[in-house]
Each structure stands twice: as C-alpha cells, then as structure tokens.
Coordinates of C-alpha atoms in Angstrom, one line a residue:
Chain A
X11 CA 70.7 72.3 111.1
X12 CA 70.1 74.6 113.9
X13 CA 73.4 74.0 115.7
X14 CA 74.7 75.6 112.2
X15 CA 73.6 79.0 112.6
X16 CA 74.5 79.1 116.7
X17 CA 77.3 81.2 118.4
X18 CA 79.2 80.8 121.9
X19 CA 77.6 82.3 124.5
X20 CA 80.6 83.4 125.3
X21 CA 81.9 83.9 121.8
X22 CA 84.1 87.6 122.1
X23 CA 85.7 86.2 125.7
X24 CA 86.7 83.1 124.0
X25 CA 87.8 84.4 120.8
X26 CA 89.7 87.0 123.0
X27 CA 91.6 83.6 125.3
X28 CA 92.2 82.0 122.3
X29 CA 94.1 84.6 120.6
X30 CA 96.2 85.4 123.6
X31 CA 96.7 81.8 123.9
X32 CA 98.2 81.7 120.1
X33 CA 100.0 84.7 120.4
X34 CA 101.4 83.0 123.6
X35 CA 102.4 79.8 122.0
X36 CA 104.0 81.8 118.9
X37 CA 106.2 83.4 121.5
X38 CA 107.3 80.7 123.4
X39 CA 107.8 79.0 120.4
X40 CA 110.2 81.5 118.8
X41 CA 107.8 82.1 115.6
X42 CA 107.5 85.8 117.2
X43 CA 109.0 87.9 119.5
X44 CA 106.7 89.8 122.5
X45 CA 106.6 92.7 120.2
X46 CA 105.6 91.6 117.0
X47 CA 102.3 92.0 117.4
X48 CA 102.2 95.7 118.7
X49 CA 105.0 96.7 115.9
X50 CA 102.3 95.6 113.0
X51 CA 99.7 97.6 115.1
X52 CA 102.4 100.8 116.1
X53 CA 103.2 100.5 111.9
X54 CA 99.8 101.2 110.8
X55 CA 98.8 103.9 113.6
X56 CA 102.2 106.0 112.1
X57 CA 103.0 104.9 108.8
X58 CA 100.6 103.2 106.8
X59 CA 96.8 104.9 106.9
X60 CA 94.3 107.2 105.6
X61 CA 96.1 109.8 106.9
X62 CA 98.3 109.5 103.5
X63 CA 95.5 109.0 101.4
X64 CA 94.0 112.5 102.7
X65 CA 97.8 114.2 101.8
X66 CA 96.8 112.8 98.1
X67 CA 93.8 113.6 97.7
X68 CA 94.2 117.4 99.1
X69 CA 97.1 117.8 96.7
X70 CA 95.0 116.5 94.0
X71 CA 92.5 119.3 94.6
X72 CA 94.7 122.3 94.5
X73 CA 97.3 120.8 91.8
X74 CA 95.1 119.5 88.9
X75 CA 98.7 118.9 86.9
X76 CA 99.1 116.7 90.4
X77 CA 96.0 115.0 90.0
X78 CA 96.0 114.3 86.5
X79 CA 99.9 112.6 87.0
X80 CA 98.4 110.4 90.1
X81 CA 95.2 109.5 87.8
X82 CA 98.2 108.4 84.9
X83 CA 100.5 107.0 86.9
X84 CA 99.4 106.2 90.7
X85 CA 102.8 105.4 91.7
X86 CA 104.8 108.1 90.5
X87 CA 102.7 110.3 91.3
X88 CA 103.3 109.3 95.0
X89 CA 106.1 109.3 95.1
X90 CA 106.7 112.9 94.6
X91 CA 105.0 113.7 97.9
X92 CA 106.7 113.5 100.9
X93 CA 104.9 110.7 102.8
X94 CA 107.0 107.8 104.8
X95 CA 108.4 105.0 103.3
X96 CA 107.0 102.0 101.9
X97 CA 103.9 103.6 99.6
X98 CA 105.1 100.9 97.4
X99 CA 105.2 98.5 100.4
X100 CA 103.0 96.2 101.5
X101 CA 99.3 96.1 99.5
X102 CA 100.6 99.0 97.8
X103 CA 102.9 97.5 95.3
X104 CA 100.7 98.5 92.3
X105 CA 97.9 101.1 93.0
X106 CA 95.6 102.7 90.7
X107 CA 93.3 105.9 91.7
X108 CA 90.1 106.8 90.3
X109 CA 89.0 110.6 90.0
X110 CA 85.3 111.6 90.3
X111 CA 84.4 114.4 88.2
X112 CA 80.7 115.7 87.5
X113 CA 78.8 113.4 86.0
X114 CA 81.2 110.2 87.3
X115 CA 81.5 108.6 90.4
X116 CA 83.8 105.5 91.3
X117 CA 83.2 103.0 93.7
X118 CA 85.8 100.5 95.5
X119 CA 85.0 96.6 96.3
X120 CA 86.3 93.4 96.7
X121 CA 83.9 90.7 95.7
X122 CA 86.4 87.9 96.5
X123 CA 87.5 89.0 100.0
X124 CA 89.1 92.6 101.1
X125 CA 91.9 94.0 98.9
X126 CA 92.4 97.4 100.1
X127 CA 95.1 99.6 99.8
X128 CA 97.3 99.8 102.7
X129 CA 99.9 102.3 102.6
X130 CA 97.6 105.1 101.5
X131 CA 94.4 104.0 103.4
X132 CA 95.5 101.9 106.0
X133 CA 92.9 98.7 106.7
X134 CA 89.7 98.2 105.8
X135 CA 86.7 99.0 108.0
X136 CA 83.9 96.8 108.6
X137 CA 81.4 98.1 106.0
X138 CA 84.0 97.3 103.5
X139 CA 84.4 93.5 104.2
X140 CA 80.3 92.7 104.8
X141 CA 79.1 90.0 102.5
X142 CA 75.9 91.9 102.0
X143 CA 78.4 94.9 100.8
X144 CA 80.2 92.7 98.5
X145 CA 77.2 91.3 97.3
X146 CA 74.9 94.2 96.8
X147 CA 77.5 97.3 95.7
X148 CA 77.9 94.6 92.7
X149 CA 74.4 94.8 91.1
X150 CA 72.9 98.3 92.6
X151 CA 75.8 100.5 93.9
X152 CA 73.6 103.5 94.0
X153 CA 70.7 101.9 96.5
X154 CA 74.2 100.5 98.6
X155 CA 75.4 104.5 98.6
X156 CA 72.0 105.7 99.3
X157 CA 72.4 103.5 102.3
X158 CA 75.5 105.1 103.7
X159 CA 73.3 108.7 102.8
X160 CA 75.0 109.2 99.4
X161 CA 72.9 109.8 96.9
X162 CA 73.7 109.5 93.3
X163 CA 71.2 110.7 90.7
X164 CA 70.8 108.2 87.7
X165 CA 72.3 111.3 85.5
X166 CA 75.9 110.0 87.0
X167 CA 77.4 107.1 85.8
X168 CA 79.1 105.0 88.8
X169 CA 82.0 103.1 87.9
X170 CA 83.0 99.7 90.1
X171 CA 85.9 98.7 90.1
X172 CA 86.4 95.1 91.2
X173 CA 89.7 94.4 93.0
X174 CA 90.3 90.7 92.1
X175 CA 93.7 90.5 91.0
X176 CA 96.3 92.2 92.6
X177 CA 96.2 96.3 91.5
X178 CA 94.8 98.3 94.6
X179 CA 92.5 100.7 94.1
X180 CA 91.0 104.2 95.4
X181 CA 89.0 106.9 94.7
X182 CA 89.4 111.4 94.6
X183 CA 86.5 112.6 95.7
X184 CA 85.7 116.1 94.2
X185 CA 86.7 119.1 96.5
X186 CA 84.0 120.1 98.3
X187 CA 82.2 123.8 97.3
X188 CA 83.2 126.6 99.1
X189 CA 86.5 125.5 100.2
X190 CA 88.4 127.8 98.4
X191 CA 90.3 129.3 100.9
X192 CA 91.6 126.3 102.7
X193 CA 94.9 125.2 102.9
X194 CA 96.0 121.9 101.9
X195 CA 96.6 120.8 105.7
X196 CA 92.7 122.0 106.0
X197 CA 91.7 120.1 103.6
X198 CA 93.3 116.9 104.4
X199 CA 90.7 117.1 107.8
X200 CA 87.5 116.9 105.2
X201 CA 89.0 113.8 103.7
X202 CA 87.7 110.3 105.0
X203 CA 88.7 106.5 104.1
X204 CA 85.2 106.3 103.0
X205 CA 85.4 109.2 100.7
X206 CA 88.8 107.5 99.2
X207 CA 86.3 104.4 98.6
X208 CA 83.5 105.9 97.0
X209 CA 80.8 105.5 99.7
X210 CA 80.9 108.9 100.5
X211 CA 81.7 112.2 99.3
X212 CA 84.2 114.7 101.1
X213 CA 82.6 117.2 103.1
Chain B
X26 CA 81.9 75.9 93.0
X27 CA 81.5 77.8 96.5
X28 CA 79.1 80.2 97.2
X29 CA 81.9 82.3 98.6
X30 CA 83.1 82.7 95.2
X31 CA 80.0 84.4 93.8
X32 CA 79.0 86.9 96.3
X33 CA 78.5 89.8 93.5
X34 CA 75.0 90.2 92.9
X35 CA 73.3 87.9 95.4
X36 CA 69.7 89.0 95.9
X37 CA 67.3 89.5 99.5
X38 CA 70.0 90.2 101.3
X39 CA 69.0 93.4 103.2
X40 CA 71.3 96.3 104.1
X41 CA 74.4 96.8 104.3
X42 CA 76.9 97.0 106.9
X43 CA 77.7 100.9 107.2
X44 CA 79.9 100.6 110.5
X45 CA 83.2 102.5 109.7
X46 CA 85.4 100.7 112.4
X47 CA 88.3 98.3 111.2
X48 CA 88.1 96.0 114.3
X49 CA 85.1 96.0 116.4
X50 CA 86.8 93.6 119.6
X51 CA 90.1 94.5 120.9
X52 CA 91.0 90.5 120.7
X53 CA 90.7 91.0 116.2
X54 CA 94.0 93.6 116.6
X55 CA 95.7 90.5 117.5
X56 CA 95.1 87.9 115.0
X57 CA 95.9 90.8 112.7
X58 CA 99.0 91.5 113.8
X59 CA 99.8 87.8 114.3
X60 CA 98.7 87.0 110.6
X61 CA 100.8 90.4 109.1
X62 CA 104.2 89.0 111.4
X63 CA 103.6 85.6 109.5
X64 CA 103.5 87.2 106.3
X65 CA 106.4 89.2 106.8
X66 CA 108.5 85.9 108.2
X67 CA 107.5 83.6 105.4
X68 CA 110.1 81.5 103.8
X69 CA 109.2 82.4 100.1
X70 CA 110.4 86.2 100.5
X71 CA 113.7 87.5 99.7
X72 CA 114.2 89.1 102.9
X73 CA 117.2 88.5 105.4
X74 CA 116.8 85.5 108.1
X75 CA 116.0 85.6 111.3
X76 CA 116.3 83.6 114.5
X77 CA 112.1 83.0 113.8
X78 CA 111.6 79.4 113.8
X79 CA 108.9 80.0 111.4
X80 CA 110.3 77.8 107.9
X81 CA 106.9 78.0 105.9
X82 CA 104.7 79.9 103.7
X83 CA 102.3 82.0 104.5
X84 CA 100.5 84.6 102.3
X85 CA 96.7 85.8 101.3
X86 CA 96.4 83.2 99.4
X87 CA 96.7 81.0 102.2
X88 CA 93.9 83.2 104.4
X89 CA 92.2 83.3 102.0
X90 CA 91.5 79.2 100.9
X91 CA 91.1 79.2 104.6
X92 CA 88.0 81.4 104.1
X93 CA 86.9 79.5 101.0
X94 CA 87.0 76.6 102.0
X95 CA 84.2 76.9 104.8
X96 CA 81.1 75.5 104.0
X97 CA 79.3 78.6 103.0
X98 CA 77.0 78.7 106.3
X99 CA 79.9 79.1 108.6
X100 CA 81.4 81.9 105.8
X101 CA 78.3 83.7 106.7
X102 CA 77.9 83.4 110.6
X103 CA 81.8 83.9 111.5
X104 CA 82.8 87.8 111.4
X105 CA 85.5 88.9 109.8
X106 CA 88.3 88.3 111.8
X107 CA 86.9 85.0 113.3
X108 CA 87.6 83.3 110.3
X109 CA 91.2 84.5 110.3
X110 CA 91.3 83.1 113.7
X111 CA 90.1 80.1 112.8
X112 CA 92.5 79.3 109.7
X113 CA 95.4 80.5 111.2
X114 CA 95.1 78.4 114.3
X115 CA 94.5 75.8 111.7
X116 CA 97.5 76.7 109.7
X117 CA 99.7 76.6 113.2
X118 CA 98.1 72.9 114.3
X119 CA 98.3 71.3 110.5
X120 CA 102.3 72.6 109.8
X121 CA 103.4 71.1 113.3
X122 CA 104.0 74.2 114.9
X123 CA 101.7 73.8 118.1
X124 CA 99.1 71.3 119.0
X125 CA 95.0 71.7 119.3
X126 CA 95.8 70.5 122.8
X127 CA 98.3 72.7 124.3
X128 CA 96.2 75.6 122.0
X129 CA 92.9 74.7 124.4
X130 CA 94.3 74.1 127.1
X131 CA 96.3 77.4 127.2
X132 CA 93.0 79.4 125.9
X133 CA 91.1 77.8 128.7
X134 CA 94.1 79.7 131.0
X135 CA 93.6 82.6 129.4
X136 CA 89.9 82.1 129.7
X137 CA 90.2 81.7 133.4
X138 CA 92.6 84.9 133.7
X139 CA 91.9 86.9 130.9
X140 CA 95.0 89.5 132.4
X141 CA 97.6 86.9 132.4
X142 CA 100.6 88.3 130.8
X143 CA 102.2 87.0 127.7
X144 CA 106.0 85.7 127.4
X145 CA 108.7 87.7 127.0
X146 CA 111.0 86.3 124.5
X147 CA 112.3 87.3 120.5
X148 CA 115.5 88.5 118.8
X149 CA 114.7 91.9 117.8
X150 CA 115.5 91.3 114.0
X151 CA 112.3 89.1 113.6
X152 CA 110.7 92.5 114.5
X153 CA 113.2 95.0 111.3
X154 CA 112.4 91.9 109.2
X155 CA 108.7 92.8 109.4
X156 CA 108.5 96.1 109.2
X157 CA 110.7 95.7 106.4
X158 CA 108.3 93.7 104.9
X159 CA 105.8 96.5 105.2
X160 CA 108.3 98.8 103.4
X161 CA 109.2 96.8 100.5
X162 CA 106.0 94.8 99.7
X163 CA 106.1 91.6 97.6
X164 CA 105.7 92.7 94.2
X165 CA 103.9 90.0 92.0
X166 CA 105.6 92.2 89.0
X167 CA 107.4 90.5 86.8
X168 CA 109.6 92.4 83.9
X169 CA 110.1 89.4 81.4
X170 CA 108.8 90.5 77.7
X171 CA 105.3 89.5 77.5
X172 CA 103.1 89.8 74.6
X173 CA 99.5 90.8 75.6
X174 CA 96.6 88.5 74.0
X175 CA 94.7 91.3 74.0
X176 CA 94.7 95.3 73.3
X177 CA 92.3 98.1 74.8
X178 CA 89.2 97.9 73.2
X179 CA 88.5 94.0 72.6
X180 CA 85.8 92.2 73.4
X181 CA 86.4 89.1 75.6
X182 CA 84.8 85.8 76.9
X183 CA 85.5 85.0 80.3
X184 CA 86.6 81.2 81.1
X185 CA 84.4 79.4 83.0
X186 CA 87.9 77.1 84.7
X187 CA 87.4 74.8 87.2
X188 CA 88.2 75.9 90.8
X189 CA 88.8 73.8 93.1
X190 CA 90.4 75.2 96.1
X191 CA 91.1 79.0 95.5
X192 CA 90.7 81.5 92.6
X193 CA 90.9 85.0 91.9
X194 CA 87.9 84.8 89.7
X195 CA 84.6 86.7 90.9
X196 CA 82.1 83.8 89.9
X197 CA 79.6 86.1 88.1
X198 CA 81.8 87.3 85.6
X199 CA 82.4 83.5 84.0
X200 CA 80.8 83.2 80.8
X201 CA 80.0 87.3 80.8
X202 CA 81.4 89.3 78.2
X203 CA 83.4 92.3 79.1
X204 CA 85.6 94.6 77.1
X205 CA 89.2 95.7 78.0
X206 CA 89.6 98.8 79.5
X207 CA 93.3 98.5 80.5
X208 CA 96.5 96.2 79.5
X209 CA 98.3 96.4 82.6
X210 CA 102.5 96.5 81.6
X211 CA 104.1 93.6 82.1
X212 CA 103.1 90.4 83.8
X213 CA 102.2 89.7 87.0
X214 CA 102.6 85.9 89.3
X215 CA 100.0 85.3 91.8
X216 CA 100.6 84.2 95.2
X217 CA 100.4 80.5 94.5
X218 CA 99.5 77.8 91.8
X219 CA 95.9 78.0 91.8
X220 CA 95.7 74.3 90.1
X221 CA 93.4 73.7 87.5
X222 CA 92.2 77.3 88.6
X223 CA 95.1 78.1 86.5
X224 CA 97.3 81.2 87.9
X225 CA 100.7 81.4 89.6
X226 CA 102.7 81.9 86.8
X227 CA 103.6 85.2 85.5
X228 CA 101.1 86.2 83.2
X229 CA 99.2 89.5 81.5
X230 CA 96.7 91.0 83.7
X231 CA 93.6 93.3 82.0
X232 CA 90.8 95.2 83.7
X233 CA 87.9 94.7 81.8
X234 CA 84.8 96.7 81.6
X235 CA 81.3 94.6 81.8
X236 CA 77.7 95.9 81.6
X237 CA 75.8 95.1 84.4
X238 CA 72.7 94.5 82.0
X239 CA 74.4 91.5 80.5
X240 CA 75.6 90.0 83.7
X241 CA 72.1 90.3 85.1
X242 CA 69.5 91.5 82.2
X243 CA 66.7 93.4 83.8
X244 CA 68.0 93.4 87.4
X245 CA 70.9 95.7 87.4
X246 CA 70.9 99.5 88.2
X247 CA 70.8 101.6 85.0
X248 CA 73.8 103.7 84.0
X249 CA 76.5 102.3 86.0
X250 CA 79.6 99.8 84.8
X251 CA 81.5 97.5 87.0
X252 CA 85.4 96.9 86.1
X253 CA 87.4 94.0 87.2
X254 CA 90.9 93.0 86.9
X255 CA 91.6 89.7 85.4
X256 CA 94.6 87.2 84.8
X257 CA 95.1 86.1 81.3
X258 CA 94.3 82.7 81.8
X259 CA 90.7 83.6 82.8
X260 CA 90.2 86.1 79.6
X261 CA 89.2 83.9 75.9
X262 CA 88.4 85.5 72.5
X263 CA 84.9 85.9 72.0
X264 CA 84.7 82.6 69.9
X265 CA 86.9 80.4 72.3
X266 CA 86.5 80.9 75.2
X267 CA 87.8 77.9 77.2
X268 CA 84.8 75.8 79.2
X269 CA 85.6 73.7 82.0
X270 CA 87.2 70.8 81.8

C-alpha cells in the first residue's frame, strides 16, 4: 500500500524524456509534423485566451445594451466584437456567460474534469482543475472564495454552475468603483481569467 | 461507481489549490499540444485529409475514460497533466501506433540527453488542418426537431444509470431533485456512446437548478444554488425516475 502513494524521484525529468520521446515517435511516425506542437501552443498565446474574455467583459461594462445581449445570447453577442476567428471554435461552440450583479455572484466548475472555455479564456489554470477545488467549490463555494481572498457575505446568493455537458461557461464580474473614467482598453488590464470564473472579483 | 465520478462535495479535504498557472513544468505544454494535434487529426471530423498517418479517434471523451478509469489512488497522486501523459501514451501503444519498447527506450535517450533535438519531418497541411480545427470546433449541435420532455420550471428526478466506463453525470446529483432552469434549443450528441451510461445520441440538454440543502441536508453553505447541465437521458419525472438496471 505504500508503494501506492510514492513518486519518481526523478518524476518532472522523466515525465519531461518521455514526452520528448512521444513527441519524437509521433514525428517520425508521420502522426505529426515538427511543428504541430508549437502551432497548438503559438494558437493559444495569439488567438484563443483571456485576452478575449477581458475585450467582453470591458464592453459589457460600458454598454449595458451589450451586456444584456451577451447574457441572452453568448454567441451572438460575440460575435459582434471584433475578436479573431474561431470564438465559435474549439470549446467554444456553445458558451453561456453569467453576469454578477449586487446581491449575485456566479461561480465556474467542473466536477467531472476541466471544461473551460477556450476561445474567450484560453486554458485552464491549476486552481481550476484541483480535486480539492472540484470537490469543495461544490458544497461551500464561499469558504473556497474566501480562500483565494474573496469574501462573499451570506447576504449574496452564489450561483454554481456545473459544466457537465457540453455548454461552456463564464462569468462578468461587476466593474470595479471608481473606474469611471477609464477607457475600455484600460479596463480590459483590471480583468483576470479568475475574475471571468468567479474566484475573484476585478480590481 | 468510481470515486472520480463524485468529487462534488467530498469532505476533510483541506484547501484548495489557488495557484493561477496553466502548466507548472515546461514538459505539460507538450502533451497538450500533442493531445490538441490528435484531436484536430481524428478521423471522425469532417475536415480535409492529410498526409497524418493518424486513422483513429481521438476526443475528450477518450482523455477523459483514461482519467476515470484509474483506480481512484493514482487519480489523486498523478497531476494534472501526468495523467494525460499517461493515457495518451497508452492510447499510442494499445491502437498500434508505437510500441512500450521503442517508447522507453527512446525516453531513456532523452533521459540521458535531455537537449537532444527532435525530428524534422511533416507536410505542412497536418499543421492548417489543426488550426482549422481550433477555428471551427466540433459542434455536438444537432438541428433535427426535438420535442423537450421537459419545460422551465419542472421539477425532476435525476437517474441513477449505470456507468460503467465514462459519464457525464456528476455522481452527487443521482437521485437529487433539481428544477429546470433552462431548455437548451435543440439537441445535442455527445462525443461517444456512453453504453448503458446512455448518451451519444442526439438528445435535449437542460440545466437544472438543485438546492444544496437537499443534496447534502445540514452540511451545505446557506444561500447559495449549484446548476448543472444535464442530457435527457439522465433527467426522469419526479415519479419515474429510472433506477439502475
């Protein structure tokens, strides 16, 4: 039993050769070229990330027409902006946003395994695929926030939204007070992935 | 029933992972990249061919039984993107693609020289055929006239259906009952025949609103509501709902 619960000593270095190794094999195997790899990895450094989700979200806050329209219909909505293509691509076929409003706020999980979604918020960190995450955000969401320093009186109801089939989810934070007289580029800075989750709040 | 499947609510399980990076080893960018490139070249999709010699399927539903099928100890000890590892090297070995031989024995030359370059070798339109993947998606949206079981308001019983290998159920919810919160339009197909699990086909899909309270009376947070989104075939009418066979 206590084999069951050791690692490598060596376990990143191996995992690192063995990886190499398979991407080596795919190669020389014709599976993949030499630059498959790095075009997934270019793709979502210039394409696909949060830096689309922050264009939404700052739009949202200074056109509440916009924001109500993205709430309604997540797609559409999106596609009014001028973001690259594919916000329909890839783990982005069918989203769904969630506003927060006073008194509201939404939280993003994946009991099952990690749906995220991609083209506005590009992959998943860490915190977001942790079994104890999963598990806990489940059953007392506002101890989980008050861990990543967001607290959430009992006077606001959190929503969770489960993402078990395949709609992909995210969240508009409120607009932070006394940002007034920022521009939308501005405001796209005060956005963060964990914002667009729910674990925080922009600031 | 796997442990894996039933991760919502699990108790004495300390705090949570706040770290906000989305690979924590340079080595996990790969096996993403490798994993999104066999997505993109699977067989199933309507997308041009390519010189890739790869002639199977591959999608998240694959990952993913890879995942669930681990004895719930080694779920727990393997990060994230060790387990992708794993399964895909397992995926690679079990189709006939490569062997666990020539696999260790070139990961023990990579071990040795961790610099050693990689191949160079591809057709360039296995490359446009991924990132045209990326673009278009794979829409499990179907069109064809459905009519929903269920409208917005209705109170539902959640199947408790036998999974055997893979299911998009979250295992607290069976038996629970929830209300519908939204009838999604149209029907959607999941990513493979989930057996006696029961999805695949093209089918309604509702999110449905639970109270905590019910799913676990006196141990849930006050004033809070979790949501899912479930296929028909998991959703019964409060007097029939379906038990296991």
């Amino acid at each position: 039993m206590a084999d069951q619960f050791k690692y490598r000593e060596d376990r990143e270095a191996y995992s690192a050769a063995r990886v190499r190794a398979l991407e080596a094999l795919l190669i020389k195997k014709g599976i993949i070229t030499d630059r498959s790899v790095d075009t997934v990895l270019d793709y979502f450094e210039t394409k696909m990330g949060p830096f689309n989700g922050a264009k939404i979200v700052a739009r949202a806050w200074v056109d509440h027409a916009f924001k109500e329209r993205l709430v309604a219909d997540t797609p559409a909505a999106i596609a009014e902006l001028a973001l690259p293509e594919g916000m329909a691509g890839a783990e982005g076929e069918h989203m769904r946003a969630v506003a927060n409003a006073p008194g509201v706020h939404n939280l993003i999980i994946c009991t099952l395994c990690s749906c995220y979604p991609w083209p506005v918020l590009g992959l998943p960190p860490y915190w977001y695929k942790d079994p104890t995450f999963r598990s806990r955000a489940a059953r007392e969401p506002r101890a989980v926030l008050k861990e990543f320093g967001l607290a959430v009186p009992e006077s606001t109801e959190v929503k969770v939204w489960d993402s078990s089939a395949q709609i992909r989810w995210f969240v508009v934070p409120e607009r932070p007070e006394g940002t007034e007289g920022l521009s939308e580029a501005e405001l796209e800075a005060l956005v963060t992935p964990e914002a667009m989750m729910g674990v925080a709040g922009a600031a | 029933m796997k442990l894996q499947h039933y991760l919502g609510g699990l108790e004495g399980l300390g705090p949570v992972s706040t770290e906000t990076r989305v690979f924590v080893e340079p080595w996990e960018k790969r096996i993403f990249g490798i994993h999104t490139a066999m997505m993109a070249l699977s067989s199933q999709l309507p997308l041009p061919v390519t010189p890739s010699t790869f002639s199977t399927v591959w999608t998240w539903a694959d990952l993913r039984k890879g995942a669930e099928s681990l004895n719930p100890f080694d779920y727990f000890r393997f990060r994230y993107y060790e387990k992708w590892l794993g399964g895909i090297c397992g995926y690679f070995i079990a189709h006939g693609y490569i062997t666990a031989e020539e696999l260790d024995a070139l990961t023990e030359d990579y071990y040795a020289e961790p610099g050693k370059a990689l191949p160079s070798a591809g057709e360039e339109a296995i490359d446009a055929r991924i990132v045209q993947y990326l673009v278009d998606g794979d829409s499990p949206k179907r069109e064809a006239a459905v009519s929903h079981a269920f409208a917005v308001g209705e109170e539902i019983v959640v199947c408790d259906v036998p999974t055997i290998e893979h299911t998009r159920l979250p295992g607290y919810l069976r038996n629970k009952t929830g209300t519908v919160e939204t009838v999604y339009e149209g029907a959607y197909t999941y990513l493979c025949d989930t057996g006696p699990d029961g999805i695949g086909a093209a089918m309604s899909v509702y999110c449905v609103r639970f109270d905590p309270a019910t799913i676990w009376p006196g141990n849930a947070e006050p004033n809070f509501a979790i949501y899912a989104d479930l296929y028909a075939h998991y959703v019964a009418a409060r007097a029939s709902a379906r038990q296991a066979a």
